[in-house]
Amino acid sequence: MHAALAFLLLFFGGTLVPVNRQFRQTPGGILVFVVSNGFHTDLVLPLRETRTGTDWLRQLAQPTLTTQFAAHEYAAFGWGSEQFYVESYGGNFPKVGTILRSVLPDRTLMHVDFYRQAPRPGKKVVALRISTAQYQRLANLIRQSFQPDSLGPTVLRNAAGYTSEDFFFRARGRYHALRTCNDWTTRVLRKTGVRTALKAPLAGSVLWQARRAR
């Protein structure tokens, strides 16, 4: 009983405990975004970042995507359960059984969505300006989340995702109750040096600490 209570306090109470509380935004720095749909969080980065020489279309190494999205300006990256993502196709909410099974380890996917322009800051969008060194760390951590194979640095799972502008790639790592999609966002931001929660199982936890970083 006591162990279960301690677990719940850490799991949800960790939201209130900041990590990297000394983080300050960089004036004139690179603009990135934390975006939520209410349940899940993505990191939105410039599709091409000149100061660091980062080009995500080149990193993804998918010629069809390079041609299709050359005029877009931003890309969103999210990590999560393969089964949960796949059962969300067509605007469907995953079945109860899928949600319950999410406490067990599952294979993972990277979800990549292309934006024509930067998202507008609001209730579910937090803008952050970070240094070039922080951006390079952030980009490397995202890049390392993709599962490569012998043919290239990324493996495209489907020809399309929820819309004509988003796609799923094979990812590293296993999804389970203690490592959720929002934990991935938190972990990547924390290793980048951005202020985050100690534990952020919910999207609101991620956004709350990101706003305090402003």
mmCIF file of N, CA and C in Angstrom, residues 66-124:
data_model
loop_
_atom_site.group_PDB
_atom_site.id
_atom_site.type_symbol
_atom_site.label_atom_id
_atom_site.label_comp_id
_atom_site.label_asym_id
_atom_site.label_seq_id
_atom_site.Cartn_x
_atom_site.Cartn_y
_atom_site.Cartn_z
ATOM 1 N N THR A 66 10.951 14.887 -49.339
ATOM 2 C CA THR A 66 11.750 16.066 -49.673
ATOM 3 C C THR A 66 11.073 16.867 -50.775
ATOM 4 N N THR A 67 10.571 16.182 -51.774
ATOM 5 C CA THR A 67 9.884 16.854 -52.877
ATOM 6 C C THR A 67 8.558 17.458 -52.415
ATOM 7 N N GLN A 68 7.816 16.720 -51.623
ATOM 8 C CA GLN A 68 6.479 17.143 -51.219
ATOM 9 C C GLN A 68 6.475 18.313 -50.246
ATOM 10 N N PHE A 69 7.483 18.377 -49.370
ATOM 11 C CA PHE A 69 7.438 19.362 -48.287
ATOM 12 C C PHE A 69 8.560 20.396 -48.341
ATOM 13 N N ALA A 70 9.145 20.580 -49.491
ATOM 14 C CA ALA A 70 10.252 21.529 -49.634
ATOM 15 C C ALA A 70 9.853 22.951 -49.257
ATOM 16 N N ALA A 71 8.592 23.314 -49.441
ATOM 17 C CA ALA A 71 8.148 24.680 -49.171
ATOM 18 C C ALA A 71 7.638 24.864 -47.739
ATOM 19 N N HIS A 72 7.559 23.794 -46.962
ATOM 20 C CA HIS A 72 7.097 23.914 -45.578
ATOM 21 C C HIS A 72 8.218 24.477 -44.703
ATOM 22 N N GLU A 73 7.847 25.005 -43.538
ATOM 23 C CA GLU A 73 8.821 25.706 -42.694
ATOM 24 C C GLU A 73 9.143 25.001 -41.373
ATOM 25 N N TYR A 74 8.234 24.170 -40.868
ATOM 26 C CA TYR A 74 8.449 23.522 -39.572
ATOM 27 C C TYR A 74 8.057 22.048 -39.635
ATOM 28 N N ALA A 75 8.626 21.271 -38.722
ATOM 29 C CA ALA A 75 8.278 19.858 -38.590
ATOM 30 C C ALA A 75 8.054 19.534 -37.119
ATOM 31 N N ALA A 76 7.045 18.725 -36.842
ATOM 32 C CA ALA A 76 6.734 18.293 -35.475
ATOM 33 C C ALA A 76 7.196 16.856 -35.282
ATOM 34 N N PHE A 77 7.749 16.576 -34.103
ATOM 35 C CA PHE A 77 8.252 15.246 -33.782
ATOM 36 C C PHE A 77 7.625 14.761 -32.473
ATOM 37 N N GLY A 78 7.078 13.555 -32.518
ATOM 38 C CA GLY A 78 6.526 12.934 -31.321
ATOM 39 C C GLY A 78 6.872 11.456 -31.304
ATOM 40 N N TRP A 79 6.900 10.877 -30.121
ATOM 41 C CA TRP A 79 7.272 9.475 -29.931
ATOM 42 C C TRP A 79 6.148 8.802 -29.164
ATOM 43 N N GLY A 80 5.818 7.546 -29.529
ATOM 44 C CA GLY A 80 4.770 6.889 -28.773
ATOM 45 C C GLY A 80 4.553 5.442 -29.164
ATOM 46 N N SER A 81 3.533 4.852 -28.564
ATOM 47 C CA SER A 81 3.182 3.450 -28.763
ATOM 48 C C SER A 81 2.718 3.199 -30.192
ATOM 49 N N GLU A 82 3.279 2.178 -30.832
ATOM 50 C CA GLU A 82 2.872 1.845 -32.189
ATOM 51 C C GLU A 82 1.393 1.475 -32.236
ATOM 52 N N GLN A 83 0.941 0.631 -31.331
ATOM 53 C CA GLN A 83 -0.445 0.190 -31.357
ATOM 54 C C GLN A 83 -1.404 1.359 -31.116
ATOM 55 N N PHE A 84 -1.048 2.228 -30.188
ATOM 56 C CA PHE A 84 -1.893 3.387 -29.884
ATOM 57 C C PHE A 84 -1.998 4.299 -31.102
ATOM 58 N N TYR A 85 -0.855 4.573 -31.739
ATOM 59 C CA TYR A 85 -0.853 5.417 -32.931
ATOM 60 C C TYR A 85 -1.702 4.801 -34.045
ATOM 61 N N VAL A 86 -1.474 3.531 -34.319
ATOM 62 C CA VAL A 86 -2.133 2.890 -35.451
ATOM 63 C C VAL A 86 -3.646 2.826 -35.251
ATOM 64 N N GLU A 87 -4.076 2.567 -34.012
ATOM 65 C CA GLU A 87 -5.510 2.487 -33.755
ATOM 66 C C GLU A 87 -6.175 3.864 -33.719
ATOM 67 N N SER A 88 -5.377 4.926 -33.818
ATOM 68 C CA SER A 88 -5.930 6.279 -33.867
ATOM 69 C C SER A 88 -6.177 6.747 -35.292
ATOM 70 N N TYR A 89 -5.859 5.921 -36.271
ATOM 71 C CA TYR A 89 -6.082 6.292 -37.666
ATOM 72 C C TYR A 89 -7.551 6.629 -37.907
ATOM 73 N N GLY A 90 -7.772 7.529 -38.858
ATOM 74 C CA GLY A 90 -9.132 7.891 -39.238
ATOM 75 C C GLY A 90 -9.871 8.674 -38.175
ATOM 76 N N GLY A 91 -9.119 9.297 -37.259
ATOM 77 C CA GLY A 91 -9.749 10.072 -36.197
ATOM 78 C C GLY A 91 -10.352 9.226 -35.099
ATOM 79 N N ASN A 92 -10.053 7.925 -35.084
ATOM 80 C CA ASN A 92 -10.601 7.031 -34.071
ATOM 81 C C ASN A 92 -9.842 7.153 -32.759
ATOM 82 N N PHE A 93 -10.547 7.077 -31.655
ATOM 83 C CA PHE A 93 -9.877 7.010 -30.364
ATOM 84 C C PHE A 93 -9.590 5.543 -30.086
ATOM 85 N N PRO A 94 -8.377 5.211 -29.649
ATOM 86 C CA PRO A 94 -8.024 3.805 -29.425
ATOM 87 C C PRO A 94 -9.014 3.086 -28.511
ATOM 88 N N LYS A 95 -9.139 1.784 -28.724
ATOM 89 C CA LYS A 95 -10.060 0.974 -27.938
ATOM 90 C C LYS A 95 -9.619 0.920 -26.479
ATOM 91 N N VAL A 96 -10.574 0.610 -25.609
ATOM 92 C CA VAL A 96 -10.277 0.519 -24.172
ATOM 93 C C VAL A 96 -9.171 -0.497 -23.918
ATOM 94 N N GLY A 97 -9.219 -1.621 -24.639
ATOM 95 C CA GLY A 97 -8.200 -2.656 -24.460
ATOM 96 C C GLY A 97 -6.812 -2.140 -24.797
ATOM 97 N N THR A 98 -6.705 -1.295 -25.822
ATOM 98 C CA THR A 98 -5.413 -0.722 -26.203
ATOM 99 C C THR A 98 -4.899 0.201 -25.117
ATOM 100 N N ILE A 99 -5.783 0.991 -24.554
ATOM 101 C CA ILE A 99 -5.389 1.913 -23.487
ATOM 102 C C ILE A 99 -4.903 1.130 -22.263
ATOM 103 N N LEU A 100 -5.623 0.070 -21.919
ATOM 104 C CA LEU A 100 -5.223 -0.738 -20.765
ATOM 105 C C LEU A 100 -3.894 -1.444 -21.017
ATOM 106 N N ARG A 101 -3.689 -1.898 -22.268
ATOM 107 C CA ARG A 101 -2.431 -2.587 -22.595
ATOM 108 C C ARG A 101 -1.247 -1.630 -22.667
ATOM 109 N N SER A 102 -1.517 -0.314 -22.652
ATOM 110 C CA SER A 102 -0.424 0.654 -22.760
ATOM 111 C C SER A 102 0.485 0.642 -21.533
ATOM 112 N N VAL A 103 0.046 -0.018 -20.455
ATOM 113 C CA VAL A 103 0.925 -0.147 -19.290
ATOM 114 C C VAL A 103 2.015 -1.173 -19.550
ATOM 115 N N LEU A 104 1.827 -2.010 -20.577
ATOM 116 C CA LEU A 104 2.792 -3.045 -20.922
ATOM 117 C C LEU A 104 3.718 -2.551 -22.029
ATOM 118 N N PRO A 105 4.920 -3.092 -22.127
ATOM 119 C CA PRO A 105 5.853 -2.651 -23.165
ATOM 120 C C PRO A 105 5.300 -2.859 -24.569
ATOM 121 N N ASP A 106 5.537 -1.882 -25.434
ATOM 122 C CA ASP A 106 5.081 -1.951 -26.813
ATOM 123 C C ASP A 106 6.147 -1.345 -27.706
ATOM 124 N N ARG A 107 6.170 -1.758 -28.968
ATOM 125 C CA ARG A 107 7.052 -1.132 -29.940
ATOM 126 C C ARG A 107 6.643 0.321 -30.136
ATOM 127 N N THR A 108 7.564 1.125 -30.653
ATOM 128 C CA THR A 108 7.308 2.559 -30.747
ATOM 129 C C THR A 108 7.517 3.095 -32.161
ATOM 130 N N LEU A 109 6.899 4.245 -32.372
ATOM 131 C CA LEU A 109 7.022 4.952 -33.637
ATOM 132 C C LEU A 109 7.349 6.412 -33.372
ATOM 133 N N MET A 110 8.017 7.024 -34.337
ATOM 134 C CA MET A 110 8.175 8.473 -34.369
ATOM 135 C C MET A 110 7.116 9.029 -35.311
ATOM 136 N N HIS A 111 6.372 10.005 -34.829
ATOM 137 C CA HIS A 111 5.351 10.671 -35.630
ATOM 138 C C HIS A 111 5.920 12.007 -36.097
ATOM 139 N N VAL A 112 5.941 12.229 -37.402
ATOM 140 C CA VAL A 112 6.483 13.455 -37.987
ATOM 141 C C VAL A 112 5.377 14.149 -38.768
ATOM 142 N N ASP A 113 5.139 15.399 -38.421
ATOM 143 C CA ASP A 113 4.087 16.195 -39.063
ATOM 144 C C ASP A 113 4.733 17.457 -39.632
ATOM 145 N N PHE A 114 4.354 17.828 -40.835
ATOM 146 C CA PHE A 114 4.944 18.992 -41.491
ATOM 147 C C PHE A 114 4.007 20.191 -41.405
ATOM 148 N N TYR A 115 4.576 21.351 -41.027
ATOM 149 C CA TYR A 115 3.814 22.588 -40.877
ATOM 150 C C TYR A 115 4.239 23.575 -41.966
ATOM 151 N N ARG A 116 3.261 24.225 -42.562
ATOM 152 C CA ARG A 116 3.581 25.243 -43.568
ATOM 153 C C ARG A 116 4.224 26.466 -42.941
ATOM 154 N N GLN A 117 3.859 26.755 -41.707
ATOM 155 C CA GLN A 117 4.442 27.882 -40.983
ATOM 156 C C GLN A 117 4.465 27.566 -39.494
ATOM 157 N N ALA A 118 5.069 28.454 -38.723
ATOM 158 C CA ALA A 118 5.192 28.214 -37.287
ATOM 159 C C ALA A 118 3.826 28.173 -36.619
ATOM 160 N N PRO A 119 3.640 27.296 -35.638
ATOM 161 C CA PRO A 119 2.379 27.301 -34.893
ATOM 162 C C PRO A 119 2.231 28.583 -34.090
ATOM 163 N N ARG A 120 1.009 28.962 -33.837
ATOM 164 C CA ARG A 120 0.746 30.197 -33.090
ATOM 165 C C ARG A 120 0.673 29.885 -31.598
ATOM 166 N N PRO A 121 1.496 30.552 -30.769
ATOM 167 C CA PRO A 121 1.446 30.293 -29.325
ATOM 168 C C PRO A 121 0.043 30.497 -28.774
ATOM 169 N N GLY A 122 -0.348 29.643 -27.857
ATOM 170 C CA GLY A 122 -1.677 29.709 -27.271
ATOM 171 C C GLY A 122 -1.794 28.738 -26.130
ATOM 172 N N LYS A 123 -3.004 28.317 -25.816
ATOM 173 C CA LYS A 123 -3.265 27.456 -24.674
ATOM 174 C C LYS A 123 -2.515 26.136 -24.772
ATOM 175 N N LYS A 124 -2.377 25.610 -25.985
ATOM 176 C CA LYS A 124 -1.731 24.315 -26.169
ATOM 177 C C LYS A 124 -0.437 24.403 -26.960
#
